[in-house]
Coordinates of C-alpha atoms in Angstrom, one line a residue:
K1 CA 118.7 147.1 152.9
M2 CA 120.0 145.9 149.6
T3 CA 117.1 143.6 148.3
K4 CA 115.5 142.5 144.9
G5 CA 113.9 145.2 142.7
D6 CA 115.0 148.7 142.1
Q7 CA 117.1 150.8 144.3
L8 CA 118.9 154.1 144.0
I9 CA 122.3 154.6 146.1
L10 CA 123.4 158.2 146.4
A11 CA 126.8 158.8 148.4
C12 CA 129.6 160.8 149.0
A13 CA 133.2 160.1 147.5
G14 CA 135.0 157.4 149.5
S15 CA 131.8 155.9 151.1
G16 CA 132.6 152.6 149.6
K17 CA 129.5 152.5 147.3
S18 CA 131.4 150.9 144.3
V19 CA 132.6 148.0 146.7
L20 CA 128.9 147.6 147.8
L21 CA 127.5 147.5 144.4
I22 CA 130.0 144.8 143.1
A23 CA 129.6 142.7 146.5
K24 CA 125.9 142.9 146.0
C25 CA 126.3 141.8 142.4
F26 CA 128.6 138.8 143.3
K27 CA 126.4 137.5 145.9
A28 CA 123.3 137.6 143.7
A29 CA 125.3 136.1 140.8
Q30 CA 126.5 133.2 142.9
M31 CA 123.0 132.6 144.1
N32 CA 121.5 132.8 140.7
P33 CA 124.4 130.9 138.5
D34 CA 121.9 130.6 135.7
K35 CA 121.0 134.3 135.3
K36 CA 123.3 136.9 133.7
F37 CA 124.3 139.9 135.4
L38 CA 125.7 143.4 134.1
I39 CA 127.6 146.2 135.8
T40 CA 128.0 149.4 133.7
C41 CA 129.5 152.6 134.2
F42 CA 130.6 155.7 132.2
N43 CA 134.5 155.7 133.0
R44 CA 136.7 153.2 131.3
N45 CA 139.2 153.3 134.3
L46 CA 136.2 152.3 136.7
Q47 CA 135.4 149.6 134.2
S48 CA 138.9 148.2 134.3
L49 CA 138.8 148.1 138.1
Y50 CA 135.5 146.2 138.1
T51 CA 136.8 143.9 135.6
W52 CA 139.8 143.2 137.7
F53 CA 137.3 142.2 140.7
I54 CA 135.3 140.0 138.5
E55 CA 138.4 138.2 137.2
R56 CA 139.8 137.9 140.7
A57 CA 136.3 136.3 141.8
G58 CA 136.5 133.9 138.9
L59 CA 133.1 135.0 137.5
K60 CA 134.0 136.5 134.3
E61 CA 133.4 133.3 132.3
R62 CA 130.3 132.5 134.2
N63 CA 127.5 135.1 134.6
V64 CA 128.8 138.5 135.4
E65 CA 130.3 141.1 133.0
C66 CA 131.2 144.7 133.2
L67 CA 131.1 147.3 130.2
T68 CA 131.0 151.0 130.0
Y69 CA 127.7 152.1 128.4
D70 CA 129.2 152.8 125.1
S71 CA 131.0 149.3 125.1
L72 CA 127.7 147.8 125.9
C73 CA 126.0 149.4 123.0
K74 CA 128.7 148.2 120.7
S75 CA 128.8 144.7 122.1
L76 CA 125.1 144.3 121.8
L77 CA 125.2 145.6 118.1
E78 CA 128.1 143.1 117.3
K79 CA 126.5 140.3 119.1
N80 CA 123.2 140.6 117.0
K81 CA 125.0 141.3 113.8
L82 CA 123.5 144.8 113.6
F83 CA 124.9 147.7 111.7
L84 CA 128.0 149.2 113.5
P85 CA 128.4 152.8 112.7
S86 CA 132.0 154.2 112.5
G87 CA 133.7 157.3 111.6
I88 CA 132.5 160.6 112.7
N89 CA 130.3 160.7 115.7
A90 CA 130.4 156.8 115.8
I91 CA 129.8 156.7 119.5
E92 CA 126.7 158.7 119.4
K93 CA 125.4 157.0 116.5
R94 CA 126.0 153.4 118.2
R95 CA 124.0 154.8 121.1
K96 CA 121.1 155.5 118.9
S97 CA 121.4 152.3 116.6
A98 CA 121.4 150.2 119.7
A99 CA 118.4 151.9 121.2
R100 CA 116.6 151.4 117.8
G101 CA 117.7 147.7 117.8
L102 CA 116.2 147.2 121.3
E103 CA 113.0 148.9 120.5
S104 CA 112.4 147.0 117.3
G105 CA 113.3 143.5 119.0
H106 CA 116.4 143.0 117.2
I107 CA 118.3 143.0 120.5
P108 CA 116.8 140.1 122.5
N109 CA 119.8 140.0 125.3
R110 CA 118.3 140.3 128.8
Y111 CA 119.9 140.5 132.3
Y112 CA 118.5 139.5 135.6
G113 CA 120.5 142.0 137.3
I114 CA 121.9 145.3 136.1
L115 CA 124.0 147.6 138.2
I116 CA 124.8 151.2 137.2
D117 CA 127.6 153.1 138.7
E118 CA 128.3 156.8 137.9
V119 CA 124.6 157.1 137.2
Q120 CA 125.2 161.1 137.6
M121 CA 127.0 160.7 134.2
F122 CA 124.2 159.0 132.6
Q123 CA 121.6 160.7 130.2
P124 CA 118.0 159.7 130.7
E125 CA 117.9 157.7 127.3
W126 CA 120.8 155.5 128.7
Y127 CA 119.0 154.8 131.8
K128 CA 115.8 153.7 130.0
F129 CA 117.9 151.7 127.7
C130 CA 119.5 149.8 130.7
F131 CA 116.3 149.4 132.4
N132 CA 114.7 147.8 129.2
L133 CA 117.4 145.4 129.1
L134 CA 116.2 143.7 132.2
E135 CA 114.7 140.1 132.6
N136 CA 111.2 140.5 134.4
K137 CA 111.2 144.2 134.3
E138 CA 107.4 144.3 135.0
S139 CA 107.8 142.5 138.2
G140 CA 110.0 142.7 141.2
D141 CA 111.9 139.5 140.3
H142 CA 115.1 141.3 139.2
I143 CA 117.9 143.3 140.5
F144 CA 118.4 147.0 139.2
V145 CA 120.7 149.2 141.3
I146 CA 121.6 152.7 140.3
C147 CA 124.5 154.2 142.1
G148 CA 126.1 157.8 142.0
D149 CA 127.7 160.6 143.7
K150 CA 125.7 162.7 145.9
T151 CA 126.8 166.0 144.1
Q152 CA 125.2 169.4 144.0
E153 CA 124.3 169.1 140.3
I154 CA 122.4 165.9 141.3
K155 CA 120.4 167.6 144.1
Q156 CA 119.5 170.4 141.9
R157 CA 118.4 167.9 138.9
Q158 CA 116.4 166.0 141.5
R159 CA 114.6 169.1 142.8
H160 CA 113.6 169.9 139.2
G161 CA 112.5 166.4 138.3
K162 CA 115.5 166.2 135.7
A163 CA 117.8 163.5 137.4
P164 CA 118.7 160.7 134.9
W165 CA 116.3 158.5 136.6
N166 CA 113.2 160.9 136.2
V167 CA 112.1 159.3 132.9
G168 CA 108.2 159.5 133.4
E169 CA 105.5 157.0 133.6
G170 CA 106.4 153.1 133.8
Y171 CA 109.7 153.7 135.3
T172 CA 110.6 153.5 139.2
T173 CA 110.4 156.7 141.1
Y174 CA 112.6 155.3 144.1
R175 CA 110.4 156.7 146.8
G176 CA 109.4 154.6 149.9
G177 CA 110.7 151.5 151.7
N178 CA 114.2 150.8 150.8
K179 CA 114.1 152.1 147.3
S180 CA 116.4 155.2 148.1
I181 CA 119.8 154.8 150.1
R182 CA 122.1 157.5 151.2
I183 CA 125.6 157.1 152.5
E184 CA 127.1 159.9 154.4
K185 CA 129.8 158.3 156.0
N186 CA 133.5 158.8 154.4
F187 CA 135.8 155.9 154.9
R188 CA 138.6 157.4 152.6
N189 CA 139.2 160.9 154.3
C190 CA 140.2 161.5 157.9
I191 CA 138.8 164.3 159.9
E192 CA 141.7 166.5 159.3
I193 CA 141.6 166.1 155.5
N194 CA 137.7 167.0 155.7
E195 CA 138.6 170.0 157.8
F196 CA 141.1 171.1 155.3
I197 CA 138.5 170.7 152.4
N198 CA 136.1 172.9 154.7
R199 CA 138.6 175.5 154.8
F200 CA 139.5 175.6 151.3
A201 CA 135.7 175.7 150.3
Q202 CA 135.2 178.6 152.7
N203 CA 138.3 180.5 151.4
A204 CA 137.1 179.7 147.8
S205 CA 133.6 181.1 148.4
T206 CA 134.9 184.2 150.0
L207 CA 137.1 184.9 147.0
I208 CA 134.3 184.2 144.5
K209 CA 131.8 186.4 146.3
K210 CA 134.4 189.1 146.3
Y211 CA 134.1 189.2 142.6
N212 CA 130.5 187.8 142.3
P213 CA 128.5 188.8 145.2
S214 CA 125.4 186.8 144.0
E215 CA 127.2 183.6 143.1
E216 CA 126.0 180.4 145.1
F217 CA 128.5 178.2 146.5
D218 CA 128.0 174.9 148.1
P219 CA 130.6 173.1 149.9
D220 CA 129.0 169.8 149.3
L221 CA 130.3 170.1 145.8
F222 CA 133.4 168.5 147.2
L223 CA 131.6 165.4 148.5
R224 CA 133.7 165.1 151.6
G225 CA 131.0 163.3 153.7
Q226 CA 131.3 162.6 157.4
A227 CA 134.9 161.5 158.3
F228 CA 135.1 159.5 161.6
R229 CA 138.8 158.9 162.2
H230 CA 141.8 160.8 162.6
G231 CA 144.9 160.7 160.7
K232 CA 147.9 162.9 159.7
G233 CA 145.9 165.3 157.4
V234 CA 147.3 167.8 155.1
F235 CA 150.6 169.4 155.5
I236 CA 153.0 171.5 153.2
E237 CA 156.6 170.6 152.6
Q238 CA 158.7 173.2 151.3
F239 CA 162.5 173.0 149.7
S240 CA 164.7 174.7 147.8
G241 CA 165.6 173.2 144.3
N242 CA 164.6 172.4 140.8
A243 CA 162.2 170.2 139.0
V244 CA 164.6 167.3 139.2
E245 CA 164.9 167.7 143.0
E246 CA 161.0 168.1 143.2
A247 CA 160.6 164.7 141.2
R248 CA 163.1 163.0 143.5
R249 CA 161.3 164.1 146.7
V250 CA 157.9 163.0 145.3
I251 CA 159.4 159.5 144.5
T252 CA 161.0 159.3 147.8
A253 CA 157.8 160.4 149.6
V254 CA 156.0 157.6 147.6
K255 CA 158.4 154.9 148.7
R256 CA 158.3 156.1 152.2
I257 CA 154.2 156.0 152.5
H258 CA 154.7 152.4 150.9
D259 CA 157.4 151.1 153.1
E260 CA 156.6 152.8 156.4
E261 CA 152.7 153.1 156.2
S262 CA 152.2 149.8 154.4
I263 CA 150.2 151.4 151.7
P264 CA 150.1 149.7 148.4
Y265 CA 151.7 151.4 145.4
D266 CA 148.3 151.2 143.6
E267 CA 146.5 153.1 146.4
I268 CA 148.8 156.2 146.2
G269 CA 148.1 159.0 144.0
I270 CA 150.3 162.0 142.7
A271 CA 148.3 165.0 141.7
M272 CA 150.1 167.3 139.2
Y273 CA 148.8 170.7 138.3
N274 CA 148.8 169.8 134.7
R275 CA 149.0 166.2 133.7
Q276 CA 149.8 167.1 130.0
F277 CA 153.0 169.1 131.1
K278 CA 155.5 166.7 129.6
P279 CA 158.6 167.6 131.5
I280 CA 157.0 166.8 134.8
K281 CA 156.3 163.2 133.6
Y282 CA 160.1 163.2 132.3
Y283 CA 161.4 164.1 135.5
L284 CA 159.2 161.8 137.6
E285 CA 160.3 158.9 135.4
S286 CA 163.9 159.9 135.6
A287 CA 163.7 160.0 139.4
L288 CA 162.0 156.8 139.5
I289 CA 164.8 155.0 137.5
H290 CA 167.5 156.6 139.8
E291 CA 165.6 155.7 143.0

């Protein structure tokens, strides 16, 4: 269903939308080696992942680049030797400066394909800026794909015509044909984890309504999607001991998951209640050294 022209992809977390996005980009880039392609997003961690994919595919020095939106603005200003704001509120000033540069014709750079991830994080002005960087934007001879999470907030903004891509006349409405694709299947969560999330959402809703009866609470806020495979699910492990013992058990669990379940280390996450709480990091690093 992913063709030329403009498309909107909204999906739950774990649906593989980012993998679809970069696979489409690579295929199009290889079929059009003389054209330039851009992947842009909001989060630097996601940009780093995309850049790693691009380098592994050997396309970085050819015709595919990935930049966060703010890096894109900065890069275009630098390439065209335009004034690069610095100091207080530099990022916001660069966004406005890049928009003025594009509108005035001082930024001639164009891309045959532009793919936006995390579009739910974009402002309408950013969306318009990216669309106007397109080569052949008036015709269907280009690739413009916007991709984002199917959050409750996006649903509400869509309902009121305030989604990032609802920018008025002259821009795509994403209605009809294959212009709008929704992905509900979750490849990350197992059925048991989804059931856990459902119970959590139900209990949270009950507690919230106890103190605020009029509060609206939508479980879709958790983007769980439709799980289709069984797994071990969620379980609680209790122990007696201090923070040192806790850290040791965490590291032991990570090693077991890696060694016995054949899960790569970079696909294992440790959730901490406060990432800024330095003693936790200290104990984990100490446990890692000893293990």
